[in-house]
Amino acid sequence: MNRRSVLKWISRAIGWTTALIVAIPGASFITAPLRRRGQSDAIRQRVVKLANLRVGEPTQVAITGSRQDAWVHYSAEIVGRAWVVRETDESVAPQEARVKVFSAVCPHLGCVVQFNTERGFNCPCHKAFFELTGKPVPEAELGHKNPTPRGLDDLQCQLVEDEQTGEWWVEVQYEKFEYGLTAKVVRA
Ligand code: FES
């Protein structure tokens, strides 16, 4: 191999190496949203102390977490809201206490449902109403069509004792669900 050929090979090798250095991160960046498809966005976090909840008075809590859109990562912001409903009063030991947690997203078209002292929860957008159990209020009782296709989406939750303070917390697994469907389907 003469000197000219060697220089040609070296030049080609440098060219290929440079192309790979640029192409690999670039491809990874472009395909990131596709690779995330199907991954669960569930967030598990402590949202409220049991001692701060009262029976018959649902408490709205904010879910914070990082959020990723197609290509940008946003850290520590409010990504959702939920309603925590205490079902047993203070006479029941914390480890036996029962709470329910519902996503605050209306299953009709995604507005945020409010607590309604007269009648469980209501959605201000198209007048959907829900009982404290999360079930839709029947049409006959409402006097108009209830537009929601299903009840409020319940979220997995558990009571956990803080190792340092001994206080009991409600820990929630927050997920988003498709709205407009009769079935509860996790949003991909
Ligand atoms: S979005 Fe709630 S009733 Fe339509």
PDB file of C-alpha atoms and ligand atoms in Angstrom:
ATOM      1  CA  MET A   1       0.000   0.000   0.000  1.00  0.00           C
ATOM      2  CA  ASN A   2       1.519   3.293  -0.983  1.00  0.00           C
ATOM      3  CA  ARG A   3       1.466   6.479   1.030  1.00  0.00           C
ATOM      4  CA  ARG A   4      -1.410   7.922  -0.939  1.00  0.00           C
ATOM      5  CA  SER A   5      -3.671   4.913  -0.207  1.00  0.00           C
ATOM      6  CA  VAL A   6      -2.860   5.021   3.482  1.00  0.00           C
ATOM      7  CA  LEU A   7      -3.803   8.700   3.664  1.00  0.00           C
ATOM      8  CA  LYS A   8      -7.037   7.943   1.803  1.00  0.00           C
ATOM      9  CA  TRP A   9      -7.969   5.191   4.310  1.00  0.00           C
ATOM     10  CA  ILE A  10      -7.158   7.392   7.265  1.00  0.00           C
ATOM     11  CA  SER A  11      -9.242  10.193   5.822  1.00  0.00           C
ATOM     12  CA  ARG A  12     -12.200   7.829   5.255  1.00  0.00           C
ATOM     13  CA  ALA A  13     -11.940   6.415   8.774  1.00  0.00           C
ATOM     14  CA  ILE A  14     -12.020   9.915  10.252  1.00  0.00           C
ATOM     15  CA  GLY A  15     -15.053  10.727   8.096  1.00  0.00           C
ATOM     16  CA  TRP A  16     -16.986   7.631   9.225  1.00  0.00           C
ATOM     17  CA  THR A  17     -16.115   8.180  12.871  1.00  0.00           C
ATOM     18  CA  THR A  18     -17.289  11.792  12.721  1.00  0.00           C
ATOM     19  CA  ALA A  19     -20.542  10.748  11.017  1.00  0.00           C
ATOM     20  CA  LEU A  20     -21.230   8.148  13.727  1.00  0.00           C
ATOM     21  CA  ILE A  21     -20.522  10.613  16.529  1.00  0.00           C
ATOM     22  CA  VAL A  22     -23.202  12.923  15.111  1.00  0.00           C
ATOM     23  CA  ALA A  23     -25.680  10.270  13.934  1.00  0.00           C
ATOM     24  CA  ILE A  24     -26.028   8.077  17.042  1.00  0.00           C
ATOM     25  CA  PRO A  25     -27.141  10.799  19.513  1.00  0.00           C
ATOM     26  CA  GLY A  26     -29.250  12.385  16.778  1.00  0.00           C
ATOM     27  CA  ALA A  27     -31.131   9.149  16.090  1.00  0.00           C
ATOM     28  CA  SER A  28     -31.577   8.561  19.796  1.00  0.00           C
ATOM     29  CA  PHE A  29     -33.049  12.081  20.207  1.00  0.00           C
ATOM     30  CA  ILE A  30     -35.457  11.698  17.288  1.00  0.00           C
ATOM     31  CA  THR A  31     -36.744   8.253  18.328  1.00  0.00           C
ATOM     32  CA  ALA A  32     -37.078   9.065  22.059  1.00  0.00           C
ATOM     33  CA  PRO A  33     -40.886   9.585  21.919  1.00  0.00           C
ATOM     34  CA  LEU A  34     -41.333   6.304  20.062  1.00  0.00           C
ATOM     35  CA  ARG A  35     -39.268   4.384  22.605  1.00  0.00           C
ATOM     36  CA  ARG A  36     -41.331   5.859  25.451  1.00  0.00           C
ATOM     37  CA  ARG A  37     -44.593   4.654  23.878  1.00  0.00           C
ATOM     38  CA  GLY A  38     -46.304   2.017  26.029  1.00  0.00           C
ATOM     39  CA  GLN A  39     -44.315   2.916  29.139  1.00  0.00           C
ATOM     40  CA  SER A  40     -46.444   3.680  32.179  1.00  0.00           C
ATOM     41  CA  ASP A  41     -46.416   7.272  33.450  1.00  0.00           C
ATOM     42  CA  ALA A  42     -47.696   6.241  36.888  1.00  0.00           C
ATOM     43  CA  ILE A  43     -46.419   8.418  39.718  1.00  0.00           C
ATOM     44  CA  ARG A  44     -46.390   7.091  43.259  1.00  0.00           C
ATOM     45  CA  GLN A  45     -46.299   9.689  46.013  1.00  0.00           C
ATOM     46  CA  ARG A  46     -47.558  10.660  49.459  1.00  0.00           C
ATOM     47  CA  VAL A  47     -50.252  13.283  49.063  1.00  0.00           C
ATOM     48  CA  VAL A  48     -51.862  14.044  52.432  1.00  0.00           C
ATOM     49  CA  LYS A  49     -51.670  13.007  56.097  1.00  0.00           C
ATOM     50  CA  LEU A  50     -54.552  10.835  57.279  1.00  0.00           C
ATOM     51  CA  ALA A  51     -54.968  13.140  60.316  1.00  0.00           C
ATOM     52  CA  ASN A  52     -55.838  16.020  57.962  1.00  0.00           C
ATOM     53  CA  LEU A  53     -58.784  14.194  56.382  1.00  0.00           C
ATOM     54  CA  ARG A  54     -62.388  14.296  57.598  1.00  0.00           C
ATOM     55  CA  VAL A  55     -65.206  11.914  56.727  1.00  0.00           C
ATOM     56  CA  GLY A  56     -67.610  13.558  54.266  1.00  0.00           C
ATOM     57  CA  GLU A  57     -65.115  16.282  53.298  1.00  0.00           C
ATOM     58  CA  PRO A  58     -63.117  15.195  50.243  1.00  0.00           C
ATOM     59  CA  THR A  59     -59.707  16.841  49.968  1.00  0.00           C
ATOM     60  CA  GLN A  60     -58.194  17.813  46.661  1.00  0.00           C
ATOM     61  CA  VAL A  61     -54.477  17.116  46.328  1.00  0.00           C
ATOM     62  CA  ALA A  62     -51.972  18.067  43.679  1.00  0.00           C
ATOM     63  CA  ILE A  63     -49.723  15.465  42.134  1.00  0.00           C
ATOM     64  CA  THR A  64     -46.281  16.758  41.348  1.00  0.00           C
ATOM     65  CA  GLY A  65     -43.708  15.157  39.175  1.00  0.00           C
ATOM     66  CA  SER A  66     -41.575  15.564  36.158  1.00  0.00           C
ATOM     67  CA  ARG A  67     -43.248  15.744  32.789  1.00  0.00           C
ATOM     68  CA  GLN A  68     -41.932  14.874  29.391  1.00  0.00           C
ATOM     69  CA  ASP A  69     -43.548  16.030  26.185  1.00  0.00           C
ATOM     70  CA  ALA A  70     -42.298  14.912  22.802  1.00  0.00           C
ATOM     71  CA  TRP A  71     -38.731  16.102  23.380  1.00  0.00           C
ATOM     72  CA  VAL A  72     -38.585  18.371  26.432  1.00  0.00           C
ATOM     73  CA  HIS A  73     -38.259  17.302  30.080  1.00  0.00           C
ATOM     74  CA  TYR A  74     -39.935  19.512  32.723  1.00  0.00           C
ATOM     75  CA  SER A  75     -38.984  18.787  36.326  1.00  0.00           C
ATOM     76  CA  ALA A  76     -41.143  19.163  39.462  1.00  0.00           C
ATOM     77  CA  GLU A  77     -44.442  20.671  38.398  1.00  0.00           C
ATOM     78  CA  ILE A  78     -48.115  19.863  39.000  1.00  0.00           C
ATOM     79  CA  VAL A  79     -49.018  17.045  36.630  1.00  0.00           C
ATOM     80  CA  GLY A  80     -52.456  16.144  37.967  1.00  0.00           C
ATOM     81  CA  ARG A  81     -55.001  16.444  40.745  1.00  0.00           C
ATOM     82  CA  ALA A  82     -56.937  13.904  42.761  1.00  0.00           C
ATOM     83  CA  TRP A  83     -59.702  13.802  45.362  1.00  0.00           C
ATOM     84  CA  VAL A  84     -59.057  11.902  48.594  1.00  0.00           C
ATOM     85  CA  VAL A  85     -62.163  10.654  50.415  1.00  0.00           C
ATOM     86  CA  ARG A  86     -61.882   9.360  53.977  1.00  0.00           C
ATOM     87  CA  GLU A  87     -64.414   6.641  54.718  1.00  0.00           C
ATOM     88  CA  THR A  88     -63.688   5.792  58.357  1.00  0.00           C
ATOM     89  CA  ASP A  89     -63.443   8.266  61.216  1.00  0.00           C
ATOM     90  CA  GLU A  90     -60.860   8.693  63.988  1.00  0.00           C
ATOM     91  CA  SER A  91     -62.359   5.855  66.052  1.00  0.00           C
ATOM     92  CA  VAL A  92     -60.731   3.435  63.591  1.00  0.00           C
ATOM     93  CA  ALA A  93     -57.000   2.788  64.014  1.00  0.00           C
ATOM     94  CA  PRO A  94     -54.864   4.291  61.199  1.00  0.00           C
ATOM     95  CA  GLN A  95     -53.741   0.900  59.967  1.00  0.00           C
ATOM     96  CA  GLU A  96     -57.416  -0.118  59.606  1.00  0.00           C
ATOM     97  CA  ALA A  97     -58.619   3.194  58.169  1.00  0.00           C
ATOM     98  CA  ARG A  98     -60.156   3.296  54.694  1.00  0.00           C
ATOM     99  CA  VAL A  99     -59.679   6.006  52.114  1.00  0.00           C
ATOM    100  CA  LYS A 100     -60.546   6.229  48.448  1.00  0.00           C
ATOM    101  CA  VAL A 101     -58.766   8.357  45.894  1.00  0.00           C
ATOM    102  CA  PHE A 102     -60.243   9.498  42.595  1.00  0.00           C
ATOM    103  CA  SER A 103     -58.619  11.233  39.696  1.00  0.00           C
ATOM    104  CA  ALA A 104     -59.992  14.768  39.450  1.00  0.00           C
ATOM    105  CA  VAL A 105     -60.135  14.461  35.665  1.00  0.00           C
ATOM    106  CA  CYS A 106     -63.708  14.201  34.401  1.00  0.00           C
ATOM    107  CA  PRO A 107     -64.141  10.994  32.355  1.00  0.00           C
ATOM    108  CA  HIS A 108     -66.399  12.879  29.933  1.00  0.00           C
ATOM    109  CA  LEU A 109     -63.952  15.286  28.278  1.00  0.00           C
ATOM    110  CA  GLY A 110     -61.234  15.911  30.836  1.00  0.00           C
ATOM    111  CA  CYS A 111     -62.247  19.011  32.838  1.00  0.00           C
ATOM    112  CA  VAL A 112     -61.446  19.088  36.568  1.00  0.00           C
ATOM    113  CA  VAL A 113     -64.299  17.917  38.800  1.00  0.00           C
ATOM    114  CA  GLN A 114     -65.220  19.923  41.895  1.00  0.00           C
ATOM    115  CA  PHE A 115     -66.527  18.906  45.282  1.00  0.00           C
ATOM    116  CA  ASN A 116     -70.195  19.751  45.583  1.00  0.00           C
ATOM    117  CA  THR A 117     -71.534  19.891  49.137  1.00  0.00           C
ATOM    118  CA  GLU A 118     -75.056  19.104  47.915  1.00  0.00           C
ATOM    119  CA  ARG A 119     -74.173  16.132  45.789  1.00  0.00           C
ATOM    120  CA  GLY A 120     -70.688  14.579  45.828  1.00  0.00           C
ATOM    121  CA  PHE A 121     -68.735  15.897  42.867  1.00  0.00           C
ATOM    122  CA  ASN A 122     -69.720  17.830  39.801  1.00  0.00           C
ATOM    123  CA  CYS A 123     -68.024  18.856  36.614  1.00  0.00           C
ATOM    124  CA  PRO A 124     -68.661  22.485  35.643  1.00  0.00           C
ATOM    125  CA  CYS A 125     -68.083  21.913  31.933  1.00  0.00           C
ATOM    126  CA  HIS A 126     -71.141  19.869  30.919  1.00  0.00           C
ATOM    127  CA  LYS A 127     -72.882  19.222  34.239  1.00  0.00           C
ATOM    128  CA  ALA A 128     -71.741  15.697  35.039  1.00  0.00           C
ATOM    129  CA  PHE A 129     -72.431  14.661  38.637  1.00  0.00           C
ATOM    130  CA  PHE A 130     -70.828  11.925  40.727  1.00  0.00           C
ATOM    131  CA  GLU A 131     -71.610  10.484  44.133  1.00  0.00           C
ATOM    132  CA  LEU A 132     -68.938  10.463  46.853  1.00  0.00           C
ATOM    133  CA  THR A 133     -68.351   6.834  45.903  1.00  0.00           C
ATOM    134  CA  GLY A 134     -67.358   8.024  42.418  1.00  0.00           C
ATOM    135  CA  LYS A 135     -70.449   6.549  40.725  1.00  0.00           C
ATOM    136  CA  PRO A 136     -72.363   8.724  38.256  1.00  0.00           C
ATOM    137  CA  VAL A 137     -75.544  10.204  39.735  1.00  0.00           C
ATOM    138  CA  PRO A 138     -78.498   8.523  37.927  1.00  0.00           C
ATOM    139  CA  GLU A 139     -80.346  10.603  35.370  1.00  0.00           C
ATOM    140  CA  ALA A 140     -83.680  10.152  37.175  1.00  0.00           C
ATOM    141  CA  GLU A 141     -82.204  11.737  40.285  1.00  0.00           C
ATOM    142  CA  LEU A 142     -80.468  14.522  38.396  1.00  0.00           C
ATOM    143  CA  GLY A 143     -83.390  15.565  36.240  1.00  0.00           C
ATOM    144  CA  HIS A 144     -81.129  15.773  33.185  1.00  0.00           C
ATOM    145  CA  LYS A 145     -78.803  13.538  31.229  1.00  0.00           C
ATOM    146  CA  ASN A 146     -75.543  12.851  33.001  1.00  0.00           C
ATOM    147  CA  PRO A 147     -72.974  13.160  30.201  1.00  0.00           C
ATOM    148  CA  THR A 148     -70.227  11.131  31.836  1.00  0.00           C
ATOM    149  CA  PRO A 149     -69.630   7.727  30.210  1.00  0.00           C
ATOM    150  CA  ARG A 150     -68.384   6.189  33.496  1.00  0.00           C
ATOM    151  CA  GLY A 151     -67.765   6.944  37.154  1.00  0.00           C
ATOM    152  CA  LEU A 152     -64.733   8.801  38.470  1.00  0.00           C
ATOM    153  CA  ASP A 153     -61.510   6.874  37.958  1.00  0.00           C
ATOM    154  CA  ASP A 154     -60.309   5.468  41.258  1.00  0.00           C
ATOM    155  CA  LEU A 155     -56.568   5.432  41.866  1.00  0.00           C
ATOM    156  CA  GLN A 156     -54.568   2.827  43.714  1.00  0.00           C
ATOM    157  CA  CYS A 157     -53.707   4.051  47.203  1.00  0.00           C
ATOM    158  CA  GLN A 158     -52.445   2.827  50.552  1.00  0.00           C
ATOM    159  CA  LEU A 159     -51.799   4.168  54.034  1.00  0.00           C
ATOM    160  CA  VAL A 160     -48.147   4.294  54.995  1.00  0.00           C
ATOM    161  CA  GLU A 161     -46.540   5.187  58.307  1.00  0.00           C
ATOM    162  CA  ASP A 162     -43.654   7.631  58.189  1.00  0.00           C
ATOM    163  CA  GLU A 163     -40.659   5.951  59.781  1.00  0.00           C
ATOM    164  CA  GLN A 164     -39.373   9.149  61.365  1.00  0.00           C
ATOM    165  CA  THR A 165     -42.535  10.924  62.554  1.00  0.00           C
ATOM    166  CA  GLY A 166     -44.906   7.970  62.978  1.00  0.00           C
ATOM    167  CA  GLU A 167     -47.576   9.907  61.052  1.00  0.00           C
ATOM    168  CA  TRP A 168     -49.830   8.104  58.593  1.00  0.00           C
ATOM    169  CA  TRP A 169     -49.925   9.271  55.016  1.00  0.00           C
ATOM    170  CA  VAL A 170     -52.062   8.481  52.010  1.00  0.00           C
ATOM    171  CA  GLU A 171     -49.810   7.258  49.233  1.00  0.00           C
ATOM    172  CA  VAL A 172     -51.284   7.347  45.744  1.00  0.00           C
ATOM    173  CA  GLN A 173     -50.371   5.847  42.436  1.00  0.00           C
ATOM    174  CA  TYR A 174     -51.438   8.523  39.990  1.00  0.00           C
ATOM    175  CA  GLU A 175     -52.232   7.641  36.395  1.00  0.00           C
ATOM    176  CA  LYS A 176     -54.142   9.300  33.601  1.00  0.00           C
ATOM    177  CA  PHE A 177     -57.001   7.597  31.810  1.00  0.00           C
ATOM    178  CA  GLU A 178     -58.641   8.079  28.446  1.00  0.00           C
ATOM    179  CA  TYR A 179     -61.814  10.110  28.631  1.00  0.00           C
ATOM    180  CA  GLY A 180     -64.958   9.680  26.541  1.00  0.00           C
ATOM    181  CA  LEU A 181     -64.918   5.879  26.989  1.00  0.00           C
ATOM    182  CA  THR A 182     -67.154   3.658  29.077  1.00  0.00           C
ATOM    183  CA  ALA A 183     -64.108   1.584  30.068  1.00  0.00           C
ATOM    184  CA  LYS A 184     -61.240   2.842  32.232  1.00  0.00           C
ATOM    185  CA  VAL A 185     -58.194   2.707  29.973  1.00  0.00           C
ATOM    186  CA  VAL A 186     -54.760   4.003  30.996  1.00  0.00           C
ATOM    187  CA  ARG A 187     -53.501   6.727  28.666  1.00  0.00           C
ATOM    188  CA  ALA A 188     -50.412   5.662  26.800  1.00  0.00           C
TER     189      ALA A 188
HETATM  190  S1  FES B   1     -65.877  17.419  30.739  1.00  0.00           S
HETATM  191 FE1  FES B   1     -66.942  16.995  32.533  1.00  0.00          FE
HETATM  192  S2  FES B   1     -68.988  16.970  31.961  1.00  0.00           S
HETATM  193 FE2  FES B   1     -67.934  17.289  30.128  1.00  0.00          FE
END
